[in-house]
Amino acid sequence: MQNKNDMGVSDIGDGAVEEGIVHESFNLAKVQNSPVLFVIENNLFASHMHISLRQPSDMISRFAVANDIPYKLVDGNDVVAVSNATEELVKDIR
């Protein structure tokens, strides 16, 4: 809103996407064209339950698709892939 090059970063786990506030945040960021990078680590577990016992799909990226938010799906253990994806998304967000 102040025409700065700043951006927000939200780092959450796959269990957090089961909370309504996360979906509201995705929607608000998209509708207001807010400069936010959502980083979601999907380790397939939240609390003590595997994602297959909690969700119809283990593809958390489906929520980005539903909100028309650009995303990159990368192996979090591949530092180079994470760096490259982050760089591309930050350029797109700014």
PDB file of C-alpha atoms in Angstrom:
ATOM      1  CA  MET A   1       0.000   0.000   0.000  1.00  0.00           C
ATOM      2  CA  GLN A   2       3.011   2.271   0.539  1.00  0.00           C
ATOM      3  CA  ASN A   3       4.551   1.304  -2.812  1.00  0.00           C
ATOM      4  CA  LYS A   4       7.514  -0.357  -1.149  1.00  0.00           C
ATOM      5  CA  ASN A   5       9.217  -3.521  -2.332  1.00  0.00           C
ATOM      6  CA  ASP A   6       8.492  -5.295   0.977  1.00  0.00           C
ATOM      7  CA  MET A   7       6.676  -8.589   1.279  1.00  0.00           C
ATOM      8  CA  GLY A   8       5.399 -10.909   3.963  1.00  0.00           C
ATOM      9  CA  VAL A   9       6.416 -14.533   4.425  1.00  0.00           C
ATOM     10  CA  SER A  10       4.288 -17.129   6.170  1.00  0.00           C
ATOM     11  CA  ASP A  11       5.928 -20.475   6.974  1.00  0.00           C
ATOM     12  CA  ILE A  12       3.450 -23.166   8.044  1.00  0.00           C
ATOM     13  CA  GLY A  13       3.039 -26.928   8.094  1.00  0.00           C
ATOM     14  CA  ASP A  14       0.494 -29.142   6.365  1.00  0.00           C
ATOM     15  CA  GLY A  15      -1.601 -29.375   9.538  1.00  0.00           C
ATOM     16  CA  ALA A  16      -2.117 -25.613   9.538  1.00  0.00           C
ATOM     17  CA  VAL A  17      -3.972 -25.739   6.216  1.00  0.00           C
ATOM     18  CA  GLU A  18      -6.752 -27.545   8.048  1.00  0.00           C
ATOM     19  CA  GLU A  19      -7.532 -24.290   9.867  1.00  0.00           C
ATOM     20  CA  GLY A  20      -9.987 -21.815   8.372  1.00  0.00           C
ATOM     21  CA  ILE A  21      -7.770 -18.802   9.020  1.00  0.00           C
ATOM     22  CA  VAL A  22      -5.205 -20.135   6.547  1.00  0.00           C
ATOM     23  CA  HIS A  23      -7.792 -20.294   3.760  1.00  0.00           C
ATOM     24  CA  GLU A  24      -9.046 -16.838   4.686  1.00  0.00           C
ATOM     25  CA  SER A  25      -5.448 -15.609   4.478  1.00  0.00           C
ATOM     26  CA  PHE A  26      -4.965 -17.169   1.029  1.00  0.00           C
ATOM     27  CA  ASN A  27      -8.185 -15.555  -0.171  1.00  0.00           C
ATOM     28  CA  LEU A  28      -7.410 -12.125   1.290  1.00  0.00           C
ATOM     29  CA  ALA A  29      -3.868 -12.144  -0.102  1.00  0.00           C
ATOM     30  CA  LYS A  30      -5.198 -12.957  -3.573  1.00  0.00           C
ATOM     31  CA  VAL A  31      -8.140 -10.548  -3.527  1.00  0.00           C
ATOM     32  CA  GLN A  32      -5.998  -7.658  -2.257  1.00  0.00           C
ATOM     33  CA  ASN A  33      -2.999  -8.632  -4.401  1.00  0.00           C
ATOM     34  CA  SER A  34      -0.888  -8.626  -1.235  1.00  0.00           C
ATOM     35  CA  PRO A  35       2.826  -9.393  -1.513  1.00  0.00           C
ATOM     36  CA  VAL A  36       2.889 -12.578   0.580  1.00  0.00           C
ATOM     37  CA  LEU A  37       4.908 -15.753   0.130  1.00  0.00           C
ATOM     38  CA  PHE A  38       3.261 -18.753   1.767  1.00  0.00           C
ATOM     39  CA  VAL A  39       5.763 -21.539   2.449  1.00  0.00           C
ATOM     40  CA  ILE A  40       4.076 -24.805   3.399  1.00  0.00           C
ATOM     41  CA  GLU A  41       6.061 -27.791   4.595  1.00  0.00           C
ATOM     42  CA  ASN A  42       4.166 -30.992   3.928  1.00  0.00           C
ATOM     43  CA  ASN A  43       5.738 -33.737   6.022  1.00  0.00           C
ATOM     44  CA  LEU A  44       2.448 -35.694   5.831  1.00  0.00           C
ATOM     45  CA  PHE A  45       1.853 -35.520   9.591  1.00  0.00           C
ATOM     46  CA  ALA A  46      -0.018 -33.126  11.868  1.00  0.00           C
ATOM     47  CA  SER A  47      -0.163 -33.993  15.527  1.00  0.00           C
ATOM     48  CA  HIS A  48       0.020 -37.779  15.389  1.00  0.00           C
ATOM     49  CA  MET A  49      -2.072 -38.550  12.306  1.00  0.00           C
ATOM     50  CA  HIS A  50      -0.919 -39.176   8.768  1.00  0.00           C
ATOM     51  CA  ILE A  51      -2.437 -36.883   6.170  1.00  0.00           C
ATOM     52  CA  SER A  52      -4.260 -39.799   4.521  1.00  0.00           C
ATOM     53  CA  LEU A  53      -6.362 -40.077   7.696  1.00  0.00           C
ATOM     54  CA  ARG A  54      -7.195 -36.354   7.670  1.00  0.00           C
ATOM     55  CA  GLN A  55      -7.441 -35.206   4.050  1.00  0.00           C
ATOM     56  CA  PRO A  56      -8.734 -36.606   0.751  1.00  0.00           C
ATOM     57  CA  SER A  57      -5.394 -35.778  -0.911  1.00  0.00           C
ATOM     58  CA  ASP A  58      -1.838 -35.211   0.256  1.00  0.00           C
ATOM     59  CA  MET A  59      -1.341 -32.489  -2.380  1.00  0.00           C
ATOM     60  CA  ILE A  60      -1.448 -29.295  -0.312  1.00  0.00           C
ATOM     61  CA  SER A  61      -0.810 -27.325  -3.516  1.00  0.00           C
ATOM     62  CA  ARG A  62      -4.477 -27.854  -4.376  1.00  0.00           C
ATOM     63  CA  PHE A  63      -5.289 -24.929  -2.074  1.00  0.00           C
ATOM     64  CA  ALA A  64      -3.046 -22.623  -4.118  1.00  0.00           C
ATOM     65  CA  VAL A  65      -4.823 -23.800  -7.268  1.00  0.00           C
ATOM     66  CA  ALA A  66      -8.226 -23.159  -5.653  1.00  0.00           C
ATOM     67  CA  ASN A  67      -7.196 -19.591  -4.833  1.00  0.00           C
ATOM     68  CA  ASP A  68      -5.433 -18.947  -8.153  1.00  0.00           C
ATOM     69  CA  ILE A  69      -2.121 -18.405  -6.352  1.00  0.00           C
ATOM     70  CA  PRO A  70       1.102 -19.223  -8.247  1.00  0.00           C
ATOM     71  CA  TYR A  71       3.065 -22.004  -6.556  1.00  0.00           C
ATOM     72  CA  LYS A  72       6.093 -24.234  -6.883  1.00  0.00           C
ATOM     73  CA  LEU A  73       6.174 -27.804  -5.626  1.00  0.00           C
ATOM     74  CA  VAL A  74       9.698 -28.728  -4.538  1.00  0.00           C
ATOM     75  CA  ASP A  75      11.506 -31.270  -2.390  1.00  0.00           C
ATOM     76  CA  GLY A  76      12.299 -29.404   0.819  1.00  0.00           C
ATOM     77  CA  ASN A  77      15.453 -31.480   1.230  1.00  0.00           C
ATOM     78  CA  ASP A  78      16.854 -30.084  -2.017  1.00  0.00           C
ATOM     79  CA  VAL A  79      18.340 -26.739  -0.949  1.00  0.00           C
ATOM     80  CA  VAL A  80      19.025 -25.639  -4.526  1.00  0.00           C
ATOM     81  CA  ALA A  81      15.460 -26.395  -5.628  1.00  0.00           C
ATOM     82  CA  VAL A  82      14.050 -24.496  -2.638  1.00  0.00           C
ATOM     83  CA  SER A  83      16.318 -21.528  -3.354  1.00  0.00           C
ATOM     84  CA  ASN A  84      15.418 -21.456  -7.051  1.00  0.00           C
ATOM     85  CA  ALA A  85      11.675 -21.765  -6.384  1.00  0.00           C
ATOM     86  CA  THR A  86      11.844 -19.043  -3.732  1.00  0.00           C
ATOM     87  CA  GLU A  87      13.720 -16.711  -6.067  1.00  0.00           C
ATOM     88  CA  GLU A  88      11.181 -17.235  -8.863  1.00  0.00           C
ATOM     89  CA  LEU A  89       8.177 -16.748  -6.585  1.00  0.00           C
ATOM     90  CA  VAL A  90       9.627 -13.658  -4.904  1.00  0.00           C
ATOM     91  CA  LYS A  91      10.174 -12.080  -8.353  1.00  0.00           C
ATOM     92  CA  ASP A  92       6.569 -12.922  -9.278  1.00  0.00           C
ATOM     93  CA  ILE A  93       5.198 -11.556  -5.995  1.00  0.00           C
ATOM     94  CA  ARG A  94       7.112  -8.286  -6.236  1.00  0.00           C
TER      95      ARG A  94
END
